[in-house]
CSV table of N, CA, C and O in Angstrom, one decimal:
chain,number,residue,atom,x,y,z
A,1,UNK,N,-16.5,-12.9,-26.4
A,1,UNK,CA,-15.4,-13.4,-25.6
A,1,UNK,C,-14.4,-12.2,-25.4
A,1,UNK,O,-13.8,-12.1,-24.3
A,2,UNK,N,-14.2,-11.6,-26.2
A,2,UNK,CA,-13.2,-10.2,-26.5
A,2,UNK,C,-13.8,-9.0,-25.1
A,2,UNK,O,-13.1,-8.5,-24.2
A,3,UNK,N,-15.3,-8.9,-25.2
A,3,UNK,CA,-15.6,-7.7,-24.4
A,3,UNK,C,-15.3,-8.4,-22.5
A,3,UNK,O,-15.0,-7.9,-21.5
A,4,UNK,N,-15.5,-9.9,-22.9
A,4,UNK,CA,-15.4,-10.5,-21.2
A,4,UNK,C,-14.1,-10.4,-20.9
A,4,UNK,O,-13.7,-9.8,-19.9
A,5,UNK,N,-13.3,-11.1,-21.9
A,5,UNK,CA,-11.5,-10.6,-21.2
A,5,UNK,C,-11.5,-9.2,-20.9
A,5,UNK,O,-11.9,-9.1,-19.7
A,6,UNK,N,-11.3,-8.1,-21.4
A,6,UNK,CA,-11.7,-6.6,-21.5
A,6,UNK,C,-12.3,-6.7,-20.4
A,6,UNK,O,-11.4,-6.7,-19.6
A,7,UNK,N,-13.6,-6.8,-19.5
A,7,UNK,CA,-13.7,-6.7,-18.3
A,7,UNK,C,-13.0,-7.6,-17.1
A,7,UNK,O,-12.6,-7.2,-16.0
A,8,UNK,N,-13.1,-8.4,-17.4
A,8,UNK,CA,-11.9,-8.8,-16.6
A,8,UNK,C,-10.8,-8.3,-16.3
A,8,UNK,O,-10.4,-8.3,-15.2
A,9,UNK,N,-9.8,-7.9,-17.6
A,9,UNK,CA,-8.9,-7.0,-17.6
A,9,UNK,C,-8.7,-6.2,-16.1
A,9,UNK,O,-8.1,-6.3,-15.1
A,10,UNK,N,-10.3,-5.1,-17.3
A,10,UNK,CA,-10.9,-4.1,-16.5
A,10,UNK,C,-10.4,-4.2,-14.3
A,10,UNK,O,-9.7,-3.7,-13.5
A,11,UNK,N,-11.6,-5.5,-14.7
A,11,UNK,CA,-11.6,-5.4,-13.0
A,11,UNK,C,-10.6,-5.6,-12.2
A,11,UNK,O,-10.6,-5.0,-11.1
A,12,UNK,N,-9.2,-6.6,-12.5
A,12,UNK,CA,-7.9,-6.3,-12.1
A,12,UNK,C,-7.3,-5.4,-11.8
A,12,UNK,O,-6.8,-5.3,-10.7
A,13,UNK,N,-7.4,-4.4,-12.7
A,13,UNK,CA,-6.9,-3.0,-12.7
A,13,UNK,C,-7.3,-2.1,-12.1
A,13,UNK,O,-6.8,-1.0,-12.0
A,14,UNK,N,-8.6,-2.6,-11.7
A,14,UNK,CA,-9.2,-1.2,-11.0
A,14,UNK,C,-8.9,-2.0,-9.5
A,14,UNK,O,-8.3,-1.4,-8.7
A,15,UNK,N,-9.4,-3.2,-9.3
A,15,UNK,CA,-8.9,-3.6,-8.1
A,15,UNK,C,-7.0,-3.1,-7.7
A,15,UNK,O,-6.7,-2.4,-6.6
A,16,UNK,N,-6.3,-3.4,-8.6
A,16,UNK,CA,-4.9,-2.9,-7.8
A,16,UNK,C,-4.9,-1.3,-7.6
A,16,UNK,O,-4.4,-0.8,-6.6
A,17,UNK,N,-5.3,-0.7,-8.6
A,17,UNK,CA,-5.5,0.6,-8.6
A,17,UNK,C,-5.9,1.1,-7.1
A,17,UNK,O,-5.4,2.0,-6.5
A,18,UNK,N,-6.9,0.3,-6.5
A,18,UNK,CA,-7.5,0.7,-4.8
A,18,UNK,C,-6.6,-0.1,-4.2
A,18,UNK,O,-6.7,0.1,-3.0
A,19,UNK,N,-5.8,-1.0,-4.4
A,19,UNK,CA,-4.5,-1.7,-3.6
A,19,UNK,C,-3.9,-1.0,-3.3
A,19,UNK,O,-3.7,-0.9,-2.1
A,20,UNK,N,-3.1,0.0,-4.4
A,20,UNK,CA,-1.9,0.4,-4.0
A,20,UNK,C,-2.2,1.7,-3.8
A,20,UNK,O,-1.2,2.4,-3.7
A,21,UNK,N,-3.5,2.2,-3.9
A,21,UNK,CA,-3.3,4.0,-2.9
A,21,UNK,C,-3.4,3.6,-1.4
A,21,UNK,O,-2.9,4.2,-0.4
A,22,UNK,N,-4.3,1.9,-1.6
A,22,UNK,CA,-4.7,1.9,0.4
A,22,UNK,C,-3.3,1.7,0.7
A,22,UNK,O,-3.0,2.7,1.4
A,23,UNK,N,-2.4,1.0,0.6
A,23,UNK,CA,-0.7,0.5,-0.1
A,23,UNK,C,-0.1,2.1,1.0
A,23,UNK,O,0.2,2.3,2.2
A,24,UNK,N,-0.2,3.2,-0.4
A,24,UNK,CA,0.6,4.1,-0.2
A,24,UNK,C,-0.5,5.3,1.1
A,24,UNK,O,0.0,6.2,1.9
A,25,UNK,N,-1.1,5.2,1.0
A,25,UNK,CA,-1.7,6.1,1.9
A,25,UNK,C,-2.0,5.8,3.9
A,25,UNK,O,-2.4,6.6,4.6
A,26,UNK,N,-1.8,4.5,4.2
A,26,UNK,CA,-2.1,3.7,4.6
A,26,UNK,C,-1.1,2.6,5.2
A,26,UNK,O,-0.8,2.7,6.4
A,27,UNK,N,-0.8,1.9,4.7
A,27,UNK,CA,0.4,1.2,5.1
A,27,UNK,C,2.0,1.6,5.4
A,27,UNK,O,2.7,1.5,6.4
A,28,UNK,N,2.1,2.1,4.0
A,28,UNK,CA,3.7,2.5,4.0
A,28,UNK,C,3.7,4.0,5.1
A,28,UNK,O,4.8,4.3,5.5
A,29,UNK,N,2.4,4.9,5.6
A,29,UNK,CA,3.1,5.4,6.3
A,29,UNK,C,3.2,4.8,8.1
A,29,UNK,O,3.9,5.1,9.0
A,30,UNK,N,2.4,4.1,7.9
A,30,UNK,CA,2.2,3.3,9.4
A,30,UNK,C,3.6,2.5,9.3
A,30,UNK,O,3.9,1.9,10.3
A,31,UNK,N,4.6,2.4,8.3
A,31,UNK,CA,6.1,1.6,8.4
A,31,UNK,C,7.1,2.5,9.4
A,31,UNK,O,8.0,1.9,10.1
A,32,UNK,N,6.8,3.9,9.5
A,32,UNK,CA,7.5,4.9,10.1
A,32,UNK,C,7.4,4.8,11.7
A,32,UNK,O,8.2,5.3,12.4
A,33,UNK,N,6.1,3.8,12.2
A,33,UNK,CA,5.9,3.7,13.4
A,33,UNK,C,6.2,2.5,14.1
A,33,UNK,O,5.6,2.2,15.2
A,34,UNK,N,7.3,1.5,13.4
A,34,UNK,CA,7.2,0.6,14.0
A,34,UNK,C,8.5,0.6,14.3
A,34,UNK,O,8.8,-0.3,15.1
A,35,UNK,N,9.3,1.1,14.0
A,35,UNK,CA,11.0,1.5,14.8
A,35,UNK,C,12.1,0.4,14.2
A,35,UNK,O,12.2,-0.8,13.8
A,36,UNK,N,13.1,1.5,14.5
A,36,UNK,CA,14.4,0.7,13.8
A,36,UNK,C,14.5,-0.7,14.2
A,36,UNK,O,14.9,-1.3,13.2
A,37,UNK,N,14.3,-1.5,15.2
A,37,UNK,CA,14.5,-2.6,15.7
A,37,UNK,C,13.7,-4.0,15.4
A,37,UNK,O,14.0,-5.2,15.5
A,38,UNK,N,12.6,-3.1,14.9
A,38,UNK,CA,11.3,-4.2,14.6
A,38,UNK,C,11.0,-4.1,12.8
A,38,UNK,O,10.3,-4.9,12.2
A,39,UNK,N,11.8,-2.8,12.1
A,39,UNK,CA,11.3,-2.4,10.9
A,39,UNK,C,11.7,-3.9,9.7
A,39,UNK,O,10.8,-4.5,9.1
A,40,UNK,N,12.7,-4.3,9.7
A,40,UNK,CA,12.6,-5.1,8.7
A,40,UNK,C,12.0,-6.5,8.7
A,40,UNK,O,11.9,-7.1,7.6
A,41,UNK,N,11.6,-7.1,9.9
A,41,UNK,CA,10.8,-8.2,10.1
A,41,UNK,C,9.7,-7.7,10.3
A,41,UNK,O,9.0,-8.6,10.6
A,42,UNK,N,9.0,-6.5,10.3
A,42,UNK,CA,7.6,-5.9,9.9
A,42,UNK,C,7.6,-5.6,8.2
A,42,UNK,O,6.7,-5.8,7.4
A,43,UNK,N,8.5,-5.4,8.0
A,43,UNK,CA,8.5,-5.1,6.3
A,43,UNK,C,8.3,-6.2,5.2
A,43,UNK,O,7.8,-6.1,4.1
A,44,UNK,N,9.0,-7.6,5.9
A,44,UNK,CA,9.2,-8.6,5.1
A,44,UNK,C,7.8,-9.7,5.6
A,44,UNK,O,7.6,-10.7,5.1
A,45,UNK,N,7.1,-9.2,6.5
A,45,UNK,CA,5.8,-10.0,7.1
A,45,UNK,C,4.9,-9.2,6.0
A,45,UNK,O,4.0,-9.7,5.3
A,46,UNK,N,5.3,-7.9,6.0
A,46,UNK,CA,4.3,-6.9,5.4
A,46,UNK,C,4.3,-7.5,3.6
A,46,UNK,O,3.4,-7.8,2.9
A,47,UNK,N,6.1,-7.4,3.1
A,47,UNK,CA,5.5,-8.2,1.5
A,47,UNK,C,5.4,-9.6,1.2
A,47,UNK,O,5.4,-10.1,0.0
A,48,UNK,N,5.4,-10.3,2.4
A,48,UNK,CA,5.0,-11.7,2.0
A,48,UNK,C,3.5,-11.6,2.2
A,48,UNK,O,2.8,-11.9,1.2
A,49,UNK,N,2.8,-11.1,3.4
A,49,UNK,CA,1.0,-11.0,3.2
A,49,UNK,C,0.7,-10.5,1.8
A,49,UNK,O,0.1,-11.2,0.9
A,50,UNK,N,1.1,-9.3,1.7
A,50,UNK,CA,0.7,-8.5,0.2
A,50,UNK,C,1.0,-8.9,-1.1
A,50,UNK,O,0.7,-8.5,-2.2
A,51,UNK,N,1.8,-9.8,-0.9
A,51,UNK,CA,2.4,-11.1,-2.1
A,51,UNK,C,0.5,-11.9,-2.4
A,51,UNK,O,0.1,-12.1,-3.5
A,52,UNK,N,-0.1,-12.0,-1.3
A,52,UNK,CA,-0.9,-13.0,-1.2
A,52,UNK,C,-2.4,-12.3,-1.7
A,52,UNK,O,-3.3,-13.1,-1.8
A,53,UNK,N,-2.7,-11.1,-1.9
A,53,UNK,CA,-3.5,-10.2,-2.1
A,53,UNK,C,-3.4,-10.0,-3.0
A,53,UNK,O,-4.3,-10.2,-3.8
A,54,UNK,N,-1.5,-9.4,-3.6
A,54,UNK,CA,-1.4,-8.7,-5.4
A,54,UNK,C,-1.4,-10.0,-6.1
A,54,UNK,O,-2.2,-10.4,-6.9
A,55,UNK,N,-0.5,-10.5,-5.8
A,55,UNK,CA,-0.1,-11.9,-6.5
A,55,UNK,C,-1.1,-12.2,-7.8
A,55,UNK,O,-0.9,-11.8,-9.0
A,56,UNK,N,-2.3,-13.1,-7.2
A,56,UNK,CA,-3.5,-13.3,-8.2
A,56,UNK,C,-4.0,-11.8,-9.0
A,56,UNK,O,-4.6,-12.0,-10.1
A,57,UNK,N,-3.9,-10.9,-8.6
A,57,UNK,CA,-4.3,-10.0,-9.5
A,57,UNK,C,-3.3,-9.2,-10.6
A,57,UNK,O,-3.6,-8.5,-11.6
A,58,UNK,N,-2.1,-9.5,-10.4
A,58,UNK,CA,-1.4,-9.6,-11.4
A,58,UNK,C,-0.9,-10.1,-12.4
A,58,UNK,O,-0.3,-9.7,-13.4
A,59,UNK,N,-1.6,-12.0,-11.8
A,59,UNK,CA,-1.4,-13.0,-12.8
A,59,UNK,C,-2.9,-12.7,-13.7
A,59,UNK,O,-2.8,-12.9,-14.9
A,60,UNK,N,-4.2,-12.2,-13.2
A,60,UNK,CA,-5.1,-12.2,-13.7
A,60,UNK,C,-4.5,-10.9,-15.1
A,60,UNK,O,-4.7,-11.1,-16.3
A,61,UNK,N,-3.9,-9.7,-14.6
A,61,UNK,CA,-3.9,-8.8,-15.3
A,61,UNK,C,-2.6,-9.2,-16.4
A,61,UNK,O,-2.8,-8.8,-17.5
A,62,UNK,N,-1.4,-9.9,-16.3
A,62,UNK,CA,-0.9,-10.8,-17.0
A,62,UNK,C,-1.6,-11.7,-18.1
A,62,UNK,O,-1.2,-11.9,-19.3
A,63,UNK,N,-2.7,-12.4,-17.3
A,63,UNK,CA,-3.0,-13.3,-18.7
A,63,UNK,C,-4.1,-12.8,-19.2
A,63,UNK,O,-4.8,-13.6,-19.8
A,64,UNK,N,-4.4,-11.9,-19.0
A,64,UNK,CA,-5.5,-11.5,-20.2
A,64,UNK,C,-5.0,-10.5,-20.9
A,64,UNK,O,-5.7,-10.2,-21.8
A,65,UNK,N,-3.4,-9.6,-20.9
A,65,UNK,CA,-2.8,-8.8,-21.4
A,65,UNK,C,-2.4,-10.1,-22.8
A,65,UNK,O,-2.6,-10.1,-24.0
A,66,UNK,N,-1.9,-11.0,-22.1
A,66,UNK,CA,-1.4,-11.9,-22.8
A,66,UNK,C,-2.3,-12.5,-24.0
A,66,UNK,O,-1.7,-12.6,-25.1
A,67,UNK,N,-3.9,-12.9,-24.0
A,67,UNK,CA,-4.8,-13.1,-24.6
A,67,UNK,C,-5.2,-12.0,-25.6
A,67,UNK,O,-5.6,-12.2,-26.8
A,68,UNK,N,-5.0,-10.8,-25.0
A,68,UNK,CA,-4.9,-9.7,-26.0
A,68,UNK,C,-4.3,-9.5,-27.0
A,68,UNK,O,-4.7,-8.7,-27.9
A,69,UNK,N,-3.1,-10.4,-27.2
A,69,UNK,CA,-2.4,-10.4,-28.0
A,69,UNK,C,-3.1,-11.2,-29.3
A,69,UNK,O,-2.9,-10.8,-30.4
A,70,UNK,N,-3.9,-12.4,-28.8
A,70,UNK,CA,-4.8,-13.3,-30.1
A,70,UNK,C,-6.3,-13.0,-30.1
A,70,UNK,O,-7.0,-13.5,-30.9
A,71,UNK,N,-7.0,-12.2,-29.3
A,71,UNK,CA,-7.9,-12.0,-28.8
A,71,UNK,C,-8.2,-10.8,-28.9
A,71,UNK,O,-7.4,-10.3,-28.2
A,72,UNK,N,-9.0,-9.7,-29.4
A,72,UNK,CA,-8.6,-8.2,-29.6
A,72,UNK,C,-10.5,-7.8,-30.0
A,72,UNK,O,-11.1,-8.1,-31.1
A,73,UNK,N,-10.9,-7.3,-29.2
A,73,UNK,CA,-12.1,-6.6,-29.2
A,73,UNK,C,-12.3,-5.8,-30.6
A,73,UNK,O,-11.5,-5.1,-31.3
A,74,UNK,N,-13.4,-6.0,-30.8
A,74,UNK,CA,-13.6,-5.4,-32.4
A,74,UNK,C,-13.6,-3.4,-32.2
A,74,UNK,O,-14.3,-2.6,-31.7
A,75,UNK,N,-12.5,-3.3,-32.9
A,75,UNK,CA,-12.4,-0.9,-33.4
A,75,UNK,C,-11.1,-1.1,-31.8
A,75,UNK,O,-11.1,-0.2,-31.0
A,76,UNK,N,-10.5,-2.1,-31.6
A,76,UNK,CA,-9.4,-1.7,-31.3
A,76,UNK,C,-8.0,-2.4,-32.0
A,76,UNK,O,-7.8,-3.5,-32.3
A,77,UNK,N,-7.3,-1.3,-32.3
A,77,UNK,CA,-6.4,-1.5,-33.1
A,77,UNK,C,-5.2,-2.7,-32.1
A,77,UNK,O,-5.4,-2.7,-30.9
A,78,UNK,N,-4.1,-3.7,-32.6
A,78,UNK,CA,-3.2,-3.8,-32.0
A,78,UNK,C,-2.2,-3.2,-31.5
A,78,UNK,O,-1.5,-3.3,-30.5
A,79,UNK,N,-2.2,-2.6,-32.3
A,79,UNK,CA,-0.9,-1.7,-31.5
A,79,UNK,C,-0.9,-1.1,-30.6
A,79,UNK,O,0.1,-0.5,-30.1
């Protein structure tokens, strides 16, 4: 049970990890081309979609941090 949370973990984190370079390499500079007039209702379309992408992968990476707490793979310490 211990090594499945642990990959699950896992795959959260590597999923946001490729979120937020596509995020920063990718999005946030395409924010520079949509102009003073249109930037903040492009911004707020932009973190309500991406609400809908991170969202679950944060709750995933949340409750298995959380499980970790009673749940602890054997030759890893708690602390």
């Amino acid at each position: 049970m211990a090594i499945l949370l642990l990959i699950i973990q896992l795959i959260g984190t590597w999923f946001l990890v490729g979120l937020i370079w596509t995020i920063q390499v990718v999005h946030y500079p395409l924010f520079a081309g949509v102009g003073a007039d249109r930037f903040i209702d492009y911004q707020h379309a932009h973190a309500r979609l991406i609400t809908l992408v991170v969202g679950p992968l944060m709750l995933i990476e949340a409750a298995t941090a959380l499980l970790f707490l009673t749940i602890r793979p054997a030759g890893i310490p708690a602390w």
